[in-house]
mmCIF file of C-alpha atoms in Angstrom:
data_model
loop_
_atom_site.group_PDB
_atom_site.id
_atom_site.type_symbol
_atom_site.label_atom_id
_atom_site.label_comp_id
_atom_site.label_asym_id
_atom_site.label_seq_id
_atom_site.Cartn_x
_atom_site.Cartn_y
_atom_site.Cartn_z
ATOM 1 C CA MET M 1 8.505 -12.643 -2.646
ATOM 2 C CA ILE M 2 9.272 -9.206 -4.131
ATOM 3 C CA HIS M 3 7.426 -7.734 -7.075
ATOM 4 C CA ILE M 4 8.881 -4.548 -8.592
ATOM 5 C CA LEU M 5 6.260 -3.483 -11.090
ATOM 6 C CA ASN M 6 8.043 -0.786 -13.077
ATOM 7 C CA LYS M 7 10.572 -3.319 -14.234
ATOM 8 C CA GLU M 8 8.352 -3.913 -16.916
ATOM 9 C CA ASN M 9 6.822 -1.573 -19.520
ATOM 10 C CA THR M 10 3.376 -0.755 -18.167
ATOM 11 C CA ILE M 11 0.998 2.139 -18.040
ATOM 12 C CA LEU M 12 1.845 2.472 -14.202
ATOM 13 C CA ASN M 13 5.003 4.059 -15.155
ATOM 14 C CA LYS M 14 2.911 7.087 -16.367
ATOM 15 C CA PHE M 15 1.284 7.619 -12.991
ATOM 16 C CA ILE M 16 4.644 7.509 -11.378
ATOM 17 C CA ALA M 17 6.398 9.832 -13.629
ATOM 18 C CA GLN M 18 3.296 12.407 -12.771
ATOM 19 C CA ILE M 19 3.489 12.002 -8.848
ATOM 20 C CA ARG M 20 7.360 12.507 -9.150
ATOM 21 C CA ASP M 21 6.982 15.689 -11.192
ATOM 22 C CA LYS M 22 7.102 18.725 -9.064
ATOM 23 C CA SER M 23 5.010 20.967 -11.494
ATOM 24 C CA ILE M 24 2.302 18.336 -11.774
ATOM 25 C CA GLN M 25 2.470 17.637 -7.787
ATOM 26 C CA LYS M 26 1.236 21.571 -7.286
ATOM 27 C CA ASP M 27 -2.206 20.083 -8.249
ATOM 28 C CA SER M 28 -3.225 18.011 -5.054
ATOM 29 C CA MET M 29 -6.446 16.523 -6.655
ATOM 30 C CA ARG M 30 -4.338 14.997 -9.679
ATOM 31 C CA PHE M 31 -1.847 13.899 -7.367
ATOM 32 C CA ARG M 32 -4.555 12.225 -5.247
ATOM 33 C CA ARG M 33 -6.053 10.626 -8.183
ATOM 34 C CA ASN M 34 -2.937 9.520 -9.625
ATOM 35 C CA ILE M 35 -2.234 7.573 -6.325
ATOM 36 C CA GLU M 36 -5.667 5.998 -6.377
ATOM 37 C CA ARG M 37 -5.053 4.929 -10.099
ATOM 38 C CA ILE M 38 -1.528 3.106 -9.031
ATOM 39 C CA GLY M 39 -3.712 1.337 -6.493
ATOM 40 C CA GLU M 40 -6.053 0.248 -8.756
ATOM 41 C CA ILE M 41 -3.396 -1.202 -10.945
ATOM 42 C CA MET M 42 -1.577 -2.771 -7.895
ATOM 43 C CA GLY M 43 -4.661 -4.225 -6.781
ATOM 44 C CA TYR M 44 -5.453 -5.863 -10.024
ATOM 45 C CA GLU M 45 -1.595 -7.309 -10.324
ATOM 46 C CA ILE M 46 -2.102 -8.775 -6.841
ATOM 47 C CA SER M 47 -5.612 -10.270 -7.743
ATOM 48 C CA LYS M 48 -3.603 -12.620 -10.046
ATOM 49 C CA THR M 49 -2.003 -14.265 -6.966
ATOM 50 C CA LEU M 50 -5.359 -15.037 -4.894
ATOM 51 C CA ASP M 51 -7.398 -18.115 -4.651
ATOM 52 C CA TYR M 52 -10.235 -18.454 -6.713
ATOM 53 C CA GLU M 53 -13.186 -21.042 -7.681
ATOM 54 C CA THR M 54 -15.681 -21.645 -10.204
ATOM 55 C CA ARG M 55 -18.975 -20.361 -9.741
ATOM 56 C CA ILE M 56 -21.829 -20.538 -11.813
ATOM 57 C CA ILE M 57 -23.718 -17.268 -12.934
ATOM 58 C CA GLU M 58 -27.387 -17.403 -14.341
ATOM 59 C CA THR M 59 -27.471 -14.764 -17.209
ATOM 60 C CA PRO M 60 -30.719 -13.921 -19.227
ATOM 61 C CA LEU M 61 -30.111 -16.578 -21.505
ATOM 62 C CA GLY M 62 -28.220 -19.237 -19.669
ATOM 63 C CA GLU M 63 -25.399 -20.071 -17.312
ATOM 64 C CA ALA M 64 -21.823 -19.288 -17.378
ATOM 65 C CA PRO M 65 -18.890 -20.276 -15.157
ATOM 66 C CA VAL M 66 -16.711 -17.443 -13.643
ATOM 67 C CA GLU M 67 -13.799 -17.896 -11.484
ATOM 68 C CA MET M 68 -14.038 -15.748 -8.423
ATOM 69 C CA ILE M 69 -11.794 -14.881 -5.571
ATOM 70 C CA THR M 70 -12.437 -16.941 -2.444
ATOM 71 C CA ASP M 71 -9.909 -14.952 -0.175
ATOM 72 C CA GLU M 72 -11.562 -12.945 2.618
ATOM 73 C CA VAL M 73 -10.061 -9.811 1.805
ATOM 74 C CA VAL M 74 -8.969 -6.928 4.359
ATOM 75 C CA VAL M 75 -7.523 -3.713 2.838
ATOM 76 C CA ALA M 76 -5.386 -1.832 5.371
ATOM 77 C CA THR M 77 -3.437 1.389 5.216
ATOM 78 C CA ILE M 78 -1.641 3.905 7.433
ATOM 79 C CA LEU M 79 -3.498 7.362 7.906
ATOM 80 C CA ARG M 80 -3.300 10.020 6.779
ATOM 81 C CA ALA M 81 -1.196 9.415 3.550
ATOM 82 C CA GLY M 82 -2.429 6.138 2.679
ATOM 83 C CA LEU M 83 -5.813 7.001 1.932
ATOM 84 C CA PRO M 84 -5.852 7.613 -1.318
ATOM 85 C CA LEU M 85 -3.650 4.617 -2.272
ATOM 86 C CA HIS M 86 -6.416 2.791 -0.221
ATOM 87 C CA GLN M 87 -9.366 4.021 -2.248
ATOM 88 C CA GLY M 88 -7.692 2.943 -5.176
ATOM 89 C CA PHE M 89 -7.318 -0.805 -3.911
ATOM 90 C CA LEU M 90 -11.240 -0.483 -2.547
ATOM 91 C CA ASN M 91 -12.336 0.518 -5.956
ATOM 92 C CA TYR M 92 -11.225 -2.856 -7.295
ATOM 93 C CA TYR M 93 -11.890 -4.917 -3.819
ATOM 94 C CA ASP M 94 -15.062 -3.323 -3.016
ATOM 95 C CA ASP M 95 -16.665 -6.150 -0.803
ATOM 96 C CA ALA M 96 -13.282 -5.973 1.369
ATOM 97 C CA GLN M 97 -13.309 -5.156 5.146
ATOM 98 C CA ASN M 98 -11.075 -2.164 5.979
ATOM 99 C CA ALA M 99 -8.408 -1.551 8.808
ATOM 100 C CA PHE M 100 -6.606 1.875 9.580
ATOM 101 C CA VAL M 101 -3.512 2.530 11.728
ATOM 102 C CA SER M 102 -2.312 6.084 12.794
ATOM 103 C CA ALA M 103 1.424 6.555 12.800
ATOM 104 C CA TYR M 104 3.467 9.480 12.948
ATOM 105 C CA ARG M 105 7.153 10.268 13.529
ATOM 106 C CA LYS M 106 7.974 11.995 16.835
ATOM 107 C CA SER M 107 11.118 14.087 16.101
ATOM 108 C CA SER M 108 13.851 15.003 18.840
ATOM 109 C CA LYS M 109 15.910 17.926 18.865
ATOM 110 C CA ASP M 110 19.023 16.257 17.712
ATOM 111 C CA GLY M 111 16.933 15.384 14.315
ATOM 112 C CA LYS M 112 16.270 11.736 14.973
ATOM 113 C CA PHE M 113 12.912 10.339 15.250
ATOM 114 C CA THR M 114 10.778 7.780 16.768
ATOM 115 C CA VAL M 115 7.547 6.345 14.952
ATOM 116 C CA LYS M 116 4.547 5.971 17.365
ATOM 117 C CA VAL M 117 1.484 4.209 16.505
ATOM 118 C CA GLU M 118 -1.663 5.477 18.285
ATOM 119 C CA TYR M 119 -5.175 4.774 16.768
ATOM 120 C CA ILE M 120 -5.986 1.225 15.434
ATOM 121 C CA SER M 121 -9.618 0.431 13.689
ATOM 122 C CA CYS M 122 -9.254 -3.127 12.751
ATOM 123 C CA CYS M 123 -11.869 -6.071 11.944
ATOM 124 C CA ASP M 124 -10.844 -9.739 12.491
ATOM 125 C CA LEU M 125 -7.822 -10.856 10.516
ATOM 126 C CA GLU M 126 -7.500 -14.370 11.609
ATOM 127 C CA GLY M 127 -6.908 -16.551 8.454
ATOM 128 C CA LYS M 128 -7.666 -13.632 5.958
ATOM 129 C CA THR M 129 -5.912 -12.002 3.173
ATOM 130 C CA MET M 130 -4.605 -8.458 4.257
ATOM 131 C CA LEU M 131 -3.650 -5.867 1.879
ATOM 132 C CA LEU M 132 -1.570 -3.507 3.817
ATOM 133 C CA VAL M 133 -1.136 -0.325 1.627
ATOM 134 C CA ASP M 134 1.249 2.637 2.069
ATOM 135 C CA PRO M 135 2.499 5.209 -0.720
ATOM 136 C CA MET M 136 6.109 5.396 0.528
ATOM 137 C CA LEU M 137 8.460 2.743 2.222
ATOM 138 C CA ALA M 138 11.345 4.666 3.468
ATOM 139 C CA THR M 139 12.884 3.156 6.352
ATOM 140 C CA GLY M 140 10.462 0.528 6.816
ATOM 141 C CA THR M 141 9.829 1.192 10.542
ATOM 142 C CA SER M 142 6.255 2.703 10.330
ATOM 143 C CA LEU M 143 5.130 -0.244 8.223
ATOM 144 C CA VAL M 144 6.442 -3.079 10.414
ATOM 145 C CA LEU M 145 4.996 -1.354 13.610
ATOM 146 C CA ALA M 146 1.564 -1.071 11.715
ATOM 147 C CA TYR M 147 1.608 -4.352 10.506
ATOM 148 C CA GLU M 148 2.528 -5.476 14.360
ATOM 149 C CA ALA M 149 -0.382 -3.461 15.766
ATOM 150 C CA LEU M 150 -2.879 -4.804 13.272
ATOM 151 C CA CYS M 151 -1.961 -8.487 14.069
ATOM 152 C CA GLU M 152 -1.893 -7.771 17.803
ATOM 153 C CA LYS M 153 -5.469 -6.455 17.597
ATOM 154 C CA GLY M 154 -7.042 -8.427 14.776
ATOM 155 C CA GLY M 155 -5.252 -11.758 14.789
ATOM 156 C CA GLN M 156 -2.624 -13.465 12.318
ATOM 157 C CA PRO M 157 -3.478 -12.970 8.584
ATOM 158 C CA ALA M 158 -3.058 -16.063 6.336
ATOM 159 C CA HIS M 159 -1.074 -13.753 3.951
ATOM 160 C CA THR M 160 -0.195 -10.333 3.630
ATOM 161 C CA HIS M 161 0.559 -8.410 0.858
ATOM 162 C CA ILE M 162 2.308 -5.311 1.232
ATOM 163 C CA ALA M 163 2.030 -2.426 -1.248
ATOM 164 C CA SER M 164 3.899 0.743 -1.892
ATOM 165 C CA VAL M 165 4.149 2.894 -4.442
ATOM 166 C CA ILE M 166 8.023 4.233 -4.043
ATOM 167 C CA ALA M 167 10.060 2.199 -1.756
ATOM 168 C CA SER M 168 13.911 2.554 -0.506
ATOM 169 C CA GLU M 169 16.469 -0.201 -0.857
ATOM 170 C CA GLN M 170 16.788 0.226 3.044
ATOM 171 C CA GLY M 171 13.144 0.189 3.406
ATOM 172 C CA ILE M 172 12.599 -3.106 1.539
ATOM 173 C CA ASP M 173 15.572 -4.609 3.483
ATOM 174 C CA TYR M 174 14.160 -4.049 6.806
ATOM 175 C CA ALA M 175 10.648 -5.058 5.826
ATOM 176 C CA VAL M 176 12.119 -8.406 4.453
ATOM 177 C CA ARG M 177 14.079 -8.913 7.883
ATOM 178 C CA HIS M 178 10.952 -7.841 10.130
ATOM 179 C CA LEU M 179 7.919 -9.438 8.357
ATOM 180 C CA PRO M 180 7.105 -13.291 8.080
ATOM 181 C CA SER M 181 8.678 -14.251 4.910
ATOM 182 C CA LYS M 182 6.718 -17.026 4.478
ATOM 183 C CA ASP M 183 3.332 -15.360 4.640
ATOM 184 C CA THR M 184 4.407 -11.880 3.283
ATOM 185 C CA THR M 185 4.540 -10.473 -0.246
ATOM 186 C CA LEU M 186 5.879 -7.277 -1.124
ATOM 187 C CA TRP M 187 4.668 -5.267 -4.138
ATOM 188 C CA VAL M 188 6.496 -2.112 -5.177
ATOM 189 C CA GLY M 189 5.883 0.366 -7.915
ATOM 190 C CA ALA M 190 9.663 1.608 -8.008
ATOM 191 C CA VAL M 191 12.455 1.584 -5.853
ATOM 192 C CA ASP M 192 14.994 4.425 -5.116
ATOM 193 C CA ALA M 193 18.410 3.957 -3.716
ATOM 194 C CA GLU M 194 18.835 6.631 -1.419
ATOM 195 C CA LEU M 195 17.428 8.141 2.237
ATOM 196 C CA THR M 196 18.048 11.317 3.282
ATOM 197 C CA SER M 197 19.361 12.263 7.106
ATOM 198 C CA ARG M 198 15.811 12.672 7.637
ATOM 199 C CA ALA M 199 14.537 9.513 6.223
ATOM 200 C CA TYR M 200 13.073 11.008 3.099
ATOM 201 C CA ILE M 201 13.367 8.863 -0.307
ATOM 202 C CA VAL M 202 15.729 10.245 -2.940
ATOM 203 C CA PRO M 203 14.848 11.015 -5.869
ATOM 204 C CA GLY M 204 11.378 9.840 -4.192
ATOM 205 C CA ILE M 205 8.381 12.406 -4.362
ATOM 206 C CA GLY M 206 8.758 14.302 -1.277
ATOM 207 C CA ASP M 207 5.860 14.253 1.461
ATOM 208 C CA ALA M 208 3.021 12.159 0.058
ATOM 209 C CA GLY M 209 0.641 13.094 2.931
ATOM 210 C CA ASP M 210 1.469 16.684 2.408
ATOM 211 C CA LEU M 211 0.982 16.574 -1.488
ATOM 212 C CA ALA M 212 -2.232 14.853 -1.054
ATOM 213 C CA PHE M 213 -3.712 16.790 1.827
ATOM 214 C CA GLY M 214 -1.841 20.222 2.439
ATOM 215 C CA ALA M 215 1.044 20.933 4.609
ATOM 216 C CA LYS M 216 0.965 20.021 8.331
ATOM 217 C CA LEU M 217 2.205 21.834 11.358
ATOM 218 C CA GLY M 218 5.264 19.685 13.145
#
């Protein structure tokens, strides 16, 4: 199942507009905070689909029934660009476990690149609900490799929610074809039609990692 959140009128669109705006992007702290706020909104939307049970809470004046999430949630992200989005999810799923993967593009002289996965920090995923969050879903290669690396390390989640702020149509198609359709839900803030020859989304936002944390070498 695929959810495209900006198809509805929502405050999310304000934050997407600001992370796209090249003049506002100059403020890296604001960029990180907007990505974080988008993570909070997406986390809230995902929470509506989780499993709940009624628990009785004792107040100073009596008892109150409250519906509480029963899923064991793991928030996972791809370093480094995913960190602000990860924090947004963690603000709401504050008792979740966490997992991290480092993935990077290794370019060749002909301009092509391959995606390399190196560091993996992962808890037990078996039977849990994984929220795999990454700001940009361009080709989809990094996302699928990260998912496979996490599952190889931690086991198979009961369900995985993929959350990306901006996705390309190609990236969505790749994710749909390479992730288990029965146990995966895709959440996207906005979808753009094009990719450049270097696999950047158009109109997109540029390089999310550089905008959040500064330009890198290589």
